[in-house]
Amino acid sequence: MSAPLEIGPLAPATQDAVRALAAAAAAHDGVAPLSEQPLLNLGVDDAAVTHALVRGPAGDAVAYLQVDRGGDVASAELVVHPAHRRAGTGTLLLGTAERDARLPERSGAPDQRGKPLRVWAHGDLESARGFAAARGYTLVRELLFLARPLTGADAPPAPDAPGGITLRTFRPGDDDEAWVALNARAFADHPEQGRLTVDDLHRRMAEPWFDADGLWLAQDEDGTLAGSIWTKIPTDQPQDDRDGEIYAVGVSPQAQGRGIGGFLTAVGLHGLRAAGCTRAVLYVDGDNAAALATYARTGFTRAAVDTQYAPAARAHDGAPGSAPAGRTD
């Protein structure tokens, strides 16, 4: 190892270095090594988030690990520069994640024993599968990436609202807390989406892709929010070949059974097509049979998969998963 492991908050220049590291890995592997949440977390200095960095001889970032212990599990994401793989760097970072996951919570309570560790790999690459197997890790979750065309005969029909539902777009500053509360209700059992905070919302609103007109709210007759659909169109795409993501669609438990989810999905698809997108994409858990059936009827098919691993001794402890993340060496 050419330099020791650096653990602690990342200065702005170091955050940029990690982004450059991730870009180099993506160019080599054909898939991004870090998901949205860890990239948003690069500037976070919080007791629940650990940043670990390895530098090369020239001081450049050659490997990065992030552990987020804010949920029910410790979610680890790591990436190693292609030129520095197979030198033990990934193993060093994985060991760091294992130790970090075992740390008691910062509350100091004597009965706190840390959290189960989960590690994500994008793209289900053979190298990641081999790395996990060699270190005694077992596959515990799959996150499927689905896609459907939006052009020609595949253009989505105009949506038809259920009775009593009014559709409007999100109003930044006015709807922030109400949307977060709706999202928490709709995703109460989801390990990532359900724990989004107002601060998490604001970090996403500060991203270049955010457009309030792409976040629709389904409002009931009494003025309460019954559901929402959020779409995302990344800005770094060619105009004639653009993906639009069904970023999050949720319905309040009190409003389920009225066709609101299907209506909102149609709203999102129609909006993405109107914005010039040629393909719609989304993520869904591989064991969510109901959602998979719904999306299959809407024309979505499997395009890729992210995989989550856990140490074999803890692979069946019943803890939920966490957000998609990085790649091993």
PDB file of C-alpha atoms in Angstrom, residues 53-286:
ATOM      1  CA  LEU A  53      -9.797   6.894   1.312  1.00  0.00           C
ATOM      2  CA  VAL A  54      -6.587   5.399  -0.053  1.00  0.00           C
ATOM      3  CA  ARG A  55      -4.219   7.640  -2.026  1.00  0.00           C
ATOM      4  CA  GLY A  56      -1.626   6.662  -4.601  1.00  0.00           C
ATOM      5  CA  PRO A  57       2.029   7.776  -4.714  1.00  0.00           C
ATOM      6  CA  ALA A  58       1.069  11.021  -6.437  1.00  0.00           C
ATOM      7  CA  GLY A  59      -1.579  11.786  -3.839  1.00  0.00           C
ATOM      8  CA  ASP A  60      -4.486  10.908  -6.092  1.00  0.00           C
ATOM      9  CA  ALA A  61      -7.482   8.947  -4.796  1.00  0.00           C
ATOM     10  CA  VAL A  62      -7.119   5.289  -5.799  1.00  0.00           C
ATOM     11  CA  ALA A  63      -9.782   3.681  -3.585  1.00  0.00           C
ATOM     12  CA  TYR A  64     -12.770   4.831  -1.576  1.00  0.00           C
ATOM     13  CA  LEU A  65     -15.161   3.295   0.930  1.00  0.00           C
ATOM     14  CA  GLN A  66     -18.333   4.715   2.423  1.00  0.00           C
ATOM     15  CA  VAL A  67     -20.274   3.070   5.245  1.00  0.00           C
ATOM     16  CA  ASP A  68     -23.721   4.416   6.061  1.00  0.00           C
ATOM     17  CA  ARG A  69     -24.988   3.156   9.417  1.00  0.00           C
ATOM     18  CA  GLY A  70     -28.091   5.352   9.447  1.00  0.00           C
ATOM     19  CA  GLY A  71     -30.527   2.528   8.679  1.00  0.00           C
ATOM     20  CA  ASP A  72     -31.153  -0.941  10.078  1.00  0.00           C
ATOM     21  CA  VAL A  73     -27.935  -2.199   8.498  1.00  0.00           C
ATOM     22  CA  ALA A  74     -24.488  -0.798   7.805  1.00  0.00           C
ATOM     23  CA  SER A  75     -24.479  -0.212   4.039  1.00  0.00           C
ATOM     24  CA  ALA A  76     -20.984  -0.288   2.548  1.00  0.00           C
ATOM     25  CA  GLU A  77     -20.003   0.890  -0.917  1.00  0.00           C
ATOM     26  CA  LEU A  78     -16.464   0.744  -2.261  1.00  0.00           C
ATOM     27  CA  VAL A  79     -14.577   1.378  -5.455  1.00  0.00           C
ATOM     28  CA  VAL A  80     -10.955   0.746  -6.453  1.00  0.00           C
ATOM     29  CA  HIS A  81      -9.282   2.398  -9.438  1.00  0.00           C
ATOM     30  CA  PRO A  82      -8.779  -0.126 -12.271  1.00  0.00           C
ATOM     31  CA  ALA A  83      -5.010   0.422 -12.224  1.00  0.00           C
ATOM     32  CA  HIS A  84      -4.793  -0.400  -8.515  1.00  0.00           C
ATOM     33  CA  ARG A  85      -6.875  -3.576  -8.305  1.00  0.00           C
ATOM     34  CA  ARG A  86      -5.695  -7.006  -7.195  1.00  0.00           C
ATOM     35  CA  ALA A  87      -3.239  -5.472  -4.775  1.00  0.00           C
ATOM     36  CA  GLY A  88      -5.228  -5.998  -1.567  1.00  0.00           C
ATOM     37  CA  THR A  89      -6.808  -2.546  -1.562  1.00  0.00           C
ATOM     38  CA  GLY A  90     -10.377  -3.835  -1.855  1.00  0.00           C
ATOM     39  CA  THR A  91      -9.730  -6.345   0.928  1.00  0.00           C
ATOM     40  CA  LEU A  92      -8.404  -3.536   3.129  1.00  0.00           C
ATOM     41  CA  LEU A  93     -11.536  -1.474   2.555  1.00  0.00           C
ATOM     42  CA  LEU A  94     -13.851  -4.434   3.118  1.00  0.00           C
ATOM     43  CA  GLY A  95     -12.130  -5.183   6.426  1.00  0.00           C
ATOM     44  CA  THR A  96     -12.541  -1.531   7.385  1.00  0.00           C
ATOM     45  CA  ALA A  97     -16.264  -1.780   6.606  1.00  0.00           C
ATOM     46  CA  GLU A  98     -16.580  -4.917   8.720  1.00  0.00           C
ATOM     47  CA  ARG A  99     -14.953  -3.225  11.697  1.00  0.00           C
ATOM     48  CA  ASP A 100     -17.002  -0.068  11.234  1.00  0.00           C
ATOM     49  CA  ALA A 101     -20.259  -2.036  11.104  1.00  0.00           C
ATOM     50  CA  ARG A 102     -19.431  -3.680  14.416  1.00  0.00           C
ATOM     51  CA  LEU A 103     -18.892  -0.368  16.182  1.00  0.00           C
ATOM     52  CA  PRO A 104     -21.540   0.399  18.837  1.00  0.00           C
ATOM     53  CA  GLU A 105     -23.882   3.265  18.135  1.00  0.00           C
ATOM     54  CA  ARG A 106     -22.566   6.644  19.216  1.00  0.00           C
ATOM     55  CA  SER A 107     -25.203   6.787  21.969  1.00  0.00           C
ATOM     56  CA  GLY A 108     -22.886   4.773  24.212  1.00  0.00           C
ATOM     57  CA  ALA A 109     -25.678   2.414  25.275  1.00  0.00           C
ATOM     58  CA  PRO A 110     -24.056  -0.829  26.576  1.00  0.00           C
ATOM     59  CA  ASP A 111     -26.523  -3.066  24.701  1.00  0.00           C
ATOM     60  CA  GLN A 112     -25.627  -1.622  21.288  1.00  0.00           C
ATOM     61  CA  ARG A 113     -23.622  -4.203  19.317  1.00  0.00           C
ATOM     62  CA  GLY A 114     -23.362  -2.599  15.927  1.00  0.00           C
ATOM     63  CA  LYS A 115     -25.278  -3.554  12.775  1.00  0.00           C
ATOM     64  CA  PRO A 116     -25.218  -6.260  10.121  1.00  0.00           C
ATOM     65  CA  LEU A 117     -23.035  -5.347   7.153  1.00  0.00           C
ATOM     66  CA  ARG A 118     -24.368  -5.227   3.597  1.00  0.00           C
ATOM     67  CA  VAL A 119     -22.200  -4.474   0.547  1.00  0.00           C
ATOM     68  CA  TRP A 120     -23.593  -3.571  -2.875  1.00  0.00           C
ATOM     69  CA  ALA A 121     -22.040  -4.105  -6.313  1.00  0.00           C
ATOM     70  CA  HIS A 122     -23.405  -2.538  -9.486  1.00  0.00           C
ATOM     71  CA  GLY A 123     -23.923  -4.492 -12.668  1.00  0.00           C
ATOM     72  CA  ASP A 124     -23.487  -7.995 -11.204  1.00  0.00           C
ATOM     73  CA  LEU A 125     -19.972  -8.147 -12.666  1.00  0.00           C
ATOM     74  CA  GLU A 126     -18.095 -11.440 -12.599  1.00  0.00           C
ATOM     75  CA  SER A 127     -15.179  -9.778 -10.794  1.00  0.00           C
ATOM     76  CA  ALA A 128     -17.486  -8.587  -7.994  1.00  0.00           C
ATOM     77  CA  ARG A 129     -19.062 -12.041  -7.650  1.00  0.00           C
ATOM     78  CA  GLY A 130     -15.611 -13.633  -7.396  1.00  0.00           C
ATOM     79  CA  PHE A 131     -14.419 -11.061  -4.863  1.00  0.00           C
ATOM     80  CA  ALA A 132     -17.466 -11.648  -2.677  1.00  0.00           C
ATOM     81  CA  ALA A 133     -17.278 -15.437  -2.851  1.00  0.00           C
ATOM     82  CA  ALA A 134     -13.563 -15.503  -2.059  1.00  0.00           C
ATOM     83  CA  ARG A 135     -14.235 -13.540   1.130  1.00  0.00           C
ATOM     84  CA  GLY A 136     -17.187 -15.581   2.324  1.00  0.00           C
ATOM     85  CA  TYR A 137     -19.956 -13.217   1.239  1.00  0.00           C
ATOM     86  CA  THR A 138     -23.365 -14.439   0.089  1.00  0.00           C
ATOM     87  CA  LEU A 139     -25.876 -12.820  -2.252  1.00  0.00           C
ATOM     88  CA  VAL A 140     -28.843 -11.525  -0.211  1.00  0.00           C
ATOM     89  CA  ARG A 141     -30.656  -9.060  -2.450  1.00  0.00           C
ATOM     90  CA  GLU A 142     -31.054  -8.052  -6.078  1.00  0.00           C
ATOM     91  CA  LEU A 143     -32.140  -4.662  -7.352  1.00  0.00           C
ATOM     92  CA  LEU A 144     -33.384  -4.932 -10.921  1.00  0.00           C
ATOM     93  CA  PHE A 145     -32.976  -2.178 -13.493  1.00  0.00           C
ATOM     94  CA  LEU A 146     -35.966  -2.227 -15.837  1.00  0.00           C
ATOM     95  CA  ALA A 147     -36.509  -0.319 -19.080  1.00  0.00           C
ATOM     96  CA  ARG A 148     -39.145   0.264 -21.757  1.00  0.00           C
ATOM     97  CA  PRO A 149     -39.115   2.342 -24.964  1.00  0.00           C
ATOM     98  CA  LEU A 150     -41.179   5.513 -25.213  1.00  0.00           C
ATOM     99  CA  THR A 151     -41.179   6.100 -28.958  1.00  0.00           C
ATOM    100  CA  GLY A 152     -43.292   5.021 -31.902  1.00  0.00           C
ATOM    101  CA  ALA A 153     -45.829   2.320 -31.119  1.00  0.00           C
ATOM    102  CA  ASP A 154     -44.479   2.204 -27.553  1.00  0.00           C
ATOM    103  CA  ALA A 155     -45.463   5.793 -26.762  1.00  0.00           C
ATOM    104  CA  PRO A 156     -47.476   5.795 -23.505  1.00  0.00           C
ATOM    105  CA  PRO A 157     -51.160   6.771 -23.542  1.00  0.00           C
ATOM    106  CA  ALA A 158     -52.444   9.870 -21.795  1.00  0.00           C
ATOM    107  CA  PRO A 159     -53.287   9.152 -18.130  1.00  0.00           C
ATOM    108  CA  ASP A 160     -56.847   9.114 -16.801  1.00  0.00           C
ATOM    109  CA  ALA A 161     -57.217  10.256 -13.162  1.00  0.00           C
ATOM    110  CA  PRO A 162     -59.250   8.161 -10.681  1.00  0.00           C
ATOM    111  CA  GLY A 163     -62.335   9.756  -9.185  1.00  0.00           C
ATOM    112  CA  GLY A 164     -61.675  12.404  -6.553  1.00  0.00           C
ATOM    113  CA  ILE A 165     -57.998  12.808  -7.463  1.00  0.00           C
ATOM    114  CA  THR A 166     -56.470  16.088  -8.626  1.00  0.00           C
ATOM    115  CA  LEU A 167     -52.997  16.162 -10.155  1.00  0.00           C
ATOM    116  CA  ARG A 168     -50.553  19.017  -9.607  1.00  0.00           C
ATOM    117  CA  THR A 169     -46.801  19.539  -9.534  1.00  0.00           C
ATOM    118  CA  PHE A 170     -44.577  19.955  -6.507  1.00  0.00           C
ATOM    119  CA  ARG A 171     -44.122  23.444  -5.033  1.00  0.00           C
ATOM    120  CA  PRO A 172     -40.604  23.798  -3.565  1.00  0.00           C
ATOM    121  CA  GLY A 173     -40.685  25.302  -0.091  1.00  0.00           C
ATOM    122  CA  ASP A 174     -44.418  24.732   0.355  1.00  0.00           C
ATOM    123  CA  ASP A 175     -44.659  20.979  -0.176  1.00  0.00           C
ATOM    124  CA  ASP A 176     -41.323  19.811   1.255  1.00  0.00           C
ATOM    125  CA  GLU A 177     -42.483  18.497   4.637  1.00  0.00           C
ATOM    126  CA  ALA A 178     -45.802  17.188   3.320  1.00  0.00           C
ATOM    127  CA  TRP A 179     -44.044  15.226   0.581  1.00  0.00           C
ATOM    128  CA  VAL A 180     -41.494  13.744   3.008  1.00  0.00           C
ATOM    129  CA  ALA A 181     -44.356  12.662   5.292  1.00  0.00           C
ATOM    130  CA  LEU A 182     -46.205  11.084   2.345  1.00  0.00           C
ATOM    131  CA  ASN A 183     -43.030   9.337   1.216  1.00  0.00           C
ATOM    132  CA  ALA A 184     -42.481   7.922   4.719  1.00  0.00           C
ATOM    133  CA  ARG A 185     -46.023   6.533   4.781  1.00  0.00           C
ATOM    134  CA  ALA A 186     -45.816   5.079   1.294  1.00  0.00           C
ATOM    135  CA  PHE A 187     -42.406   3.462   1.866  1.00  0.00           C
ATOM    136  CA  ALA A 188     -42.666   2.596   5.557  1.00  0.00           C
ATOM    137  CA  ASP A 189     -41.226  -0.879   4.932  1.00  0.00           C
ATOM    138  CA  HIS A 190     -38.549   0.159   2.432  1.00  0.00           C
ATOM    139  CA  PRO A 191     -34.986   0.207   3.826  1.00  0.00           C
ATOM    140  CA  GLU A 192     -33.851   3.304   1.905  1.00  0.00           C
ATOM    141  CA  GLN A 193     -36.686   5.325   0.455  1.00  0.00           C
ATOM    142  CA  GLY A 194     -38.766   5.354   3.613  1.00  0.00           C
ATOM    143  CA  ARG A 195     -36.112   7.104   5.691  1.00  0.00           C
ATOM    144  CA  LEU A 196     -35.572  10.116   3.441  1.00  0.00           C
ATOM    145  CA  THR A 197     -35.547  13.365   5.410  1.00  0.00           C
ATOM    146  CA  VAL A 198     -36.227  16.957   4.414  1.00  0.00           C
ATOM    147  CA  ASP A 199     -32.436  17.436   4.241  1.00  0.00           C
ATOM    148  CA  ASP A 200     -32.202  14.448   1.859  1.00  0.00           C
ATOM    149  CA  LEU A 201     -34.925  16.023  -0.278  1.00  0.00           C
ATOM    150  CA  HIS A 202     -33.092  19.351  -0.343  1.00  0.00           C
ATOM    151  CA  ARG A 203     -29.834  17.675  -1.411  1.00  0.00           C
ATOM    152  CA  ARG A 204     -31.660  16.144  -4.368  1.00  0.00           C
ATOM    153  CA  MET A 205     -33.361  19.450  -5.164  1.00  0.00           C
ATOM    154  CA  ALA A 206     -29.882  21.017  -5.420  1.00  0.00           C
ATOM    155  CA  GLU A 207     -28.826  18.521  -8.107  1.00  0.00           C
ATOM    156  CA  PRO A 208     -28.689  19.720 -11.750  1.00  0.00           C
ATOM    157  CA  TRP A 209     -31.330  17.188 -12.825  1.00  0.00           C
ATOM    158  CA  PHE A 210     -34.020  18.334 -10.380  1.00  0.00           C
ATOM    159  CA  ASP A 211     -37.139  19.776 -11.970  1.00  0.00           C
ATOM    160  CA  ALA A 212     -40.198  20.490  -9.827  1.00  0.00           C
ATOM    161  CA  ASP A 213     -42.362  19.967 -12.911  1.00  0.00           C
ATOM    162  CA  GLY A 214     -41.203  16.343 -12.945  1.00  0.00           C
ATOM    163  CA  LEU A 215     -42.538  15.669  -9.433  1.00  0.00           C
ATOM    164  CA  TRP A 216     -46.305  15.199  -9.545  1.00  0.00           C
ATOM    165  CA  LEU A 217     -48.626  15.017  -6.535  1.00  0.00           C
ATOM    166  CA  ALA A 218     -51.990  13.242  -6.472  1.00  0.00           C
ATOM    167  CA  GLN A 219     -54.208  15.249  -4.150  1.00  0.00           C
ATOM    168  CA  ASP A 220     -57.427  13.920  -2.626  1.00  0.00           C
ATOM    169  CA  GLU A 221     -60.662  15.864  -2.320  1.00  0.00           C
ATOM    170  CA  ASP A 222     -59.877  16.894   1.261  1.00  0.00           C
ATOM    171  CA  GLY A 223     -56.516  18.341   0.198  1.00  0.00           C
ATOM    172  CA  THR A 224     -54.338  15.516   1.571  1.00  0.00           C
ATOM    173  CA  LEU A 225     -51.624  13.972  -0.579  1.00  0.00           C
ATOM    174  CA  ALA A 226     -52.665  10.516  -1.756  1.00  0.00           C
ATOM    175  CA  GLY A 227     -49.566   9.727  -3.792  1.00  0.00           C
ATOM    176  CA  SER A 228     -46.707  11.081  -5.854  1.00  0.00           C
ATOM    177  CA  ILE A 229     -44.465  10.232  -8.750  1.00  0.00           C
ATOM    178  CA  TRP A 230     -41.003  11.713  -9.145  1.00  0.00           C
ATOM    179  CA  THR A 231     -39.174  11.493 -12.454  1.00  0.00           C
ATOM    180  CA  LYS A 232     -35.510  12.143 -13.130  1.00  0.00           C
ATOM    181  CA  ILE A 233     -33.845  13.058 -16.417  1.00  0.00           C
ATOM    182  CA  PRO A 234     -30.029  13.128 -16.117  1.00  0.00           C
ATOM    183  CA  THR A 235     -28.584  16.216 -17.782  1.00  0.00           C
ATOM    184  CA  ASP A 236     -25.514  14.601 -19.416  1.00  0.00           C
ATOM    185  CA  GLN A 237     -27.359  12.829 -22.249  1.00  0.00           C
ATOM    186  CA  PRO A 238     -27.635  13.366 -26.006  1.00  0.00           C
ATOM    187  CA  GLN A 239     -30.887  15.025 -27.027  1.00  0.00           C
ATOM    188  CA  ASP A 240     -31.915  12.227 -29.387  1.00  0.00           C
ATOM    189  CA  ASP A 241     -31.227   9.322 -27.002  1.00  0.00           C
ATOM    190  CA  ARG A 242     -32.313  10.147 -23.468  1.00  0.00           C
ATOM    191  CA  ASP A 243     -33.320   7.986 -20.534  1.00  0.00           C
ATOM    192  CA  GLY A 244     -35.944   9.229 -18.102  1.00  0.00           C
ATOM    193  CA  GLU A 245     -36.229   7.499 -14.744  1.00  0.00           C
ATOM    194  CA  ILE A 246     -39.336   6.687 -12.758  1.00  0.00           C
ATOM    195  CA  TYR A 247     -37.416   7.813  -9.694  1.00  0.00           C
ATOM    196  CA  ALA A 248     -40.008   7.157  -6.994  1.00  0.00           C
ATOM    197  CA  VAL A 249     -43.722   6.403  -7.161  1.00  0.00           C
ATOM    198  CA  GLY A 250     -45.648   5.918  -3.941  1.00  0.00           C
ATOM    199  CA  VAL A 251     -49.217   5.825  -2.706  1.00  0.00           C
ATOM    200  CA  SER A 252     -50.329   6.514   0.848  1.00  0.00           C
ATOM    201  CA  PRO A 253     -51.615   3.317   2.523  1.00  0.00           C
ATOM    202  CA  GLN A 254     -54.909   5.113   3.196  1.00  0.00           C
ATOM    203  CA  ALA A 255     -55.398   5.689  -0.559  1.00  0.00           C
ATOM    204  CA  GLN A 256     -54.450   2.294  -1.919  1.00  0.00           C
ATOM    205  CA  GLY A 257     -56.858   0.210  -3.970  1.00  0.00           C
ATOM    206  CA  ARG A 258     -58.133   3.145  -6.032  1.00  0.00           C
ATOM    207  CA  GLY A 259     -55.870   2.807  -9.062  1.00  0.00           C
ATOM    208  CA  ILE A 260     -53.697   5.754  -8.039  1.00  0.00           C
ATOM    209  CA  GLY A 261     -50.412   3.892  -8.509  1.00  0.00           C
ATOM    210  CA  GLY A 262     -51.199   2.921 -12.092  1.00  0.00           C
ATOM    211  CA  PHE A 263     -52.412   6.438 -12.817  1.00  0.00           C
ATOM    212  CA  LEU A 264     -49.226   7.993 -11.453  1.00  0.00           C
ATOM    213  CA  THR A 265     -47.048   5.590 -13.435  1.00  0.00           C
ATOM    214  CA  ALA A 266     -48.912   6.621 -16.590  1.00  0.00           C
ATOM    215  CA  VAL A 267     -48.417  10.276 -15.632  1.00  0.00           C
ATOM    216  CA  GLY A 268     -44.684   9.729 -15.274  1.00  0.00           C
ATOM    217  CA  LEU A 269     -44.317   7.856 -18.556  1.00  0.00           C
ATOM    218  CA  HIS A 270     -46.355  10.437 -20.428  1.00  0.00           C
ATOM    219  CA  GLY A 271     -44.335  13.265 -18.870  1.00  0.00           C
ATOM    220  CA  LEU A 272     -41.012  11.654 -19.761  1.00  0.00           C
ATOM    221  CA  ARG A 273     -42.131  11.172 -23.350  1.00  0.00           C
ATOM    222  CA  ALA A 274     -43.302  14.797 -23.540  1.00  0.00           C
ATOM    223  CA  ALA A 275     -39.875  15.886 -22.249  1.00  0.00           C
ATOM    224  CA  GLY A 276     -38.190  14.114 -25.164  1.00  0.00           C
ATOM    225  CA  CYS A 277     -37.017  10.918 -23.466  1.00  0.00           C
ATOM    226  CA  THR A 278     -36.737   7.871 -25.697  1.00  0.00           C
ATOM    227  CA  ARG A 279     -36.623   5.268 -22.904  1.00  0.00           C
ATOM    228  CA  ALA A 280     -38.092   4.984 -19.409  1.00  0.00           C
ATOM    229  CA  VAL A 281     -36.102   3.204 -16.697  1.00  0.00           C
ATOM    230  CA  LEU A 282     -36.626   2.319 -13.040  1.00  0.00           C
ATOM    231  CA  TYR A 283     -35.276   0.219 -10.180  1.00  0.00           C
ATOM    232  CA  VAL A 284     -37.273  -2.430  -8.313  1.00  0.00           C
ATOM    233  CA  ASP A 285     -36.365  -5.164  -5.836  1.00  0.00           C
ATOM    234  CA  GLY A 286     -36.059  -8.572  -7.433  1.00  0.00           C
TER     235      GLY A 286
END
